[in-house]
XYZ file of C-alpha atoms in Angstrom:
136
model
C 14.967 -23.217 48.494
C 12.956 -20.078 47.782
C 14.163 -19.981 44.186
C 12.981 -23.528 43.511
C 9.837 -23.264 45.673
C 10.783 -26.556 47.273
C 8.758 -27.616 50.286
C 11.211 -30.285 51.423
C 14.871 -30.330 52.380
C 16.488 -33.751 51.974
C 19.352 -34.642 54.287
C 21.775 -37.500 53.804
C 24.834 -37.359 55.997
C 27.709 -39.159 54.384
C 29.615 -39.447 57.611
C 30.833 -41.997 60.103
C 34.090 -43.569 61.239
C 36.441 -46.035 59.617
C 37.903 -47.826 62.640
C 37.206 -48.410 66.320
C 38.277 -45.554 68.561
C 38.401 -42.977 65.769
C 35.665 -40.931 67.451
C 32.974 -41.193 70.111
C 29.841 -42.632 68.503
C 27.652 -41.340 71.355
C 29.144 -37.852 71.152
C 28.657 -37.776 67.372
C 24.994 -38.734 67.875
C 24.435 -35.995 70.458
C 26.212 -33.340 68.366
C 24.128 -34.241 65.310
C 20.884 -34.034 67.313
C 21.868 -30.738 68.950
C 22.910 -29.079 65.707
C 19.740 -30.116 63.863
C 17.520 -29.069 66.815
C 19.259 -25.692 66.885
C 18.732 -25.292 63.143
C 15.045 -26.223 63.401
C 14.516 -23.701 66.244
C 16.208 -20.912 64.276
C 14.274 -21.745 61.130
C 10.888 -22.804 62.492
C 9.139 -21.909 59.227
C 11.573 -23.958 57.168
C 9.983 -26.718 55.058
C 9.960 -30.374 56.013
C 13.260 -32.066 56.703
C 13.564 -35.507 55.077
C 16.210 -37.655 56.751
C 17.732 -40.401 54.625
C 19.733 -43.327 55.988
C 22.250 -45.693 54.363
C 22.970 -49.170 55.616
C 26.299 -49.665 53.918
C 27.810 -46.286 53.243
C 30.026 -44.452 53.618
C 32.168 -45.522 56.542
C 33.847 -48.858 57.205
C 33.258 -49.025 60.975
C 30.049 -47.092 61.646
C 27.739 -44.723 59.781
C 25.996 -41.944 61.715
C 22.515 -42.731 60.321
C 22.772 -46.376 59.388
C 19.129 -47.483 59.358
C 15.513 -46.407 59.301
C 15.155 -46.745 63.081
C 17.963 -44.266 63.702
C 16.462 -41.866 61.166
C 13.006 -42.253 62.763
C 14.382 -41.607 66.254
C 16.105 -38.456 65.045
C 12.960 -37.304 63.199
C 10.868 -37.728 66.378
C 13.342 -35.612 68.325
C 13.274 -32.859 65.677
C 9.512 -32.442 65.643
C 6.567 -32.839 63.285
C 8.280 -31.319 60.232
C 11.006 -33.991 60.251
C 10.314 -37.250 58.398
C 12.210 -40.282 57.096
C 13.141 -40.696 53.441
C 13.143 -44.386 52.458
C 15.744 -45.535 49.912
C 14.072 -48.190 47.777
C 17.373 -49.386 46.292
C 18.675 -50.880 49.521
C 18.303 -54.579 50.237
C 17.416 -54.845 53.913
C 18.501 -57.811 55.979
C 15.378 -58.366 58.005
C 12.425 -56.078 57.357
C 11.370 -55.557 53.760
C 10.935 -52.093 52.280
C 7.171 -52.621 52.520
C 7.468 -53.372 56.237
C 9.562 -50.239 56.830
C 7.146 -48.068 54.815
C 4.107 -49.464 56.669
C 5.765 -48.904 60.047
C 6.844 -45.327 59.257
C 3.459 -44.525 57.725
C 1.677 -45.794 60.826
C 3.985 -43.685 63.038
C 3.426 -40.557 60.923
C 7.132 -40.466 60.010
C 7.132 -41.387 56.313
C 8.417 -38.423 54.348
C 8.970 -39.916 50.925
C 11.066 -42.202 48.779
C 14.456 -42.127 47.152
C 13.906 -44.289 44.079
C 17.299 -45.812 43.535
C 17.776 -49.094 41.729
C 21.550 -48.800 41.370
C 22.275 -50.763 44.546
C 19.923 -53.651 44.050
C 18.168 -55.547 41.264
C 14.578 -54.377 40.857
C 13.257 -57.887 41.536
C 14.547 -57.685 45.107
C 12.186 -54.862 45.965
C 9.381 -55.862 43.619
C 5.862 -55.935 44.962
C 5.164 -59.196 43.105
C 7.301 -62.239 43.835
C 9.287 -63.581 40.908
C 7.994 -66.856 39.502
C 10.372 -69.700 38.749
C 9.856 -72.331 36.174
C 10.246 -75.816 37.525
C 13.196 -77.820 36.324
C 12.885 -81.531 35.524
């Protein structure tokens, strides 16, 4: 990171389980938290940590950081230099990207955006609703 003068470290954990009973979900959560807390203590001057989540990838049964709430909870536990990275290419079932951004911004947890339109048509996350012509 020194060579690039980057102030942020982006983290996306492509990990989870593929079937029930493969591993302990609670243990995996605790081990992830402990390892990242240990890293942050050892490297207190390290730049911000941006935690990205993925709803649908990569595992079939569960993904370790599957939504923005999990990422926000982890960021809170890691301290003020940990923030959430919002993927704009994900279609959320429930809150819109705007809702998530507003919530994280209000909580002081918004770290940035991953602009990714590969997963979703741009109209899905557009700030202006699409207009439809009426059919006779």
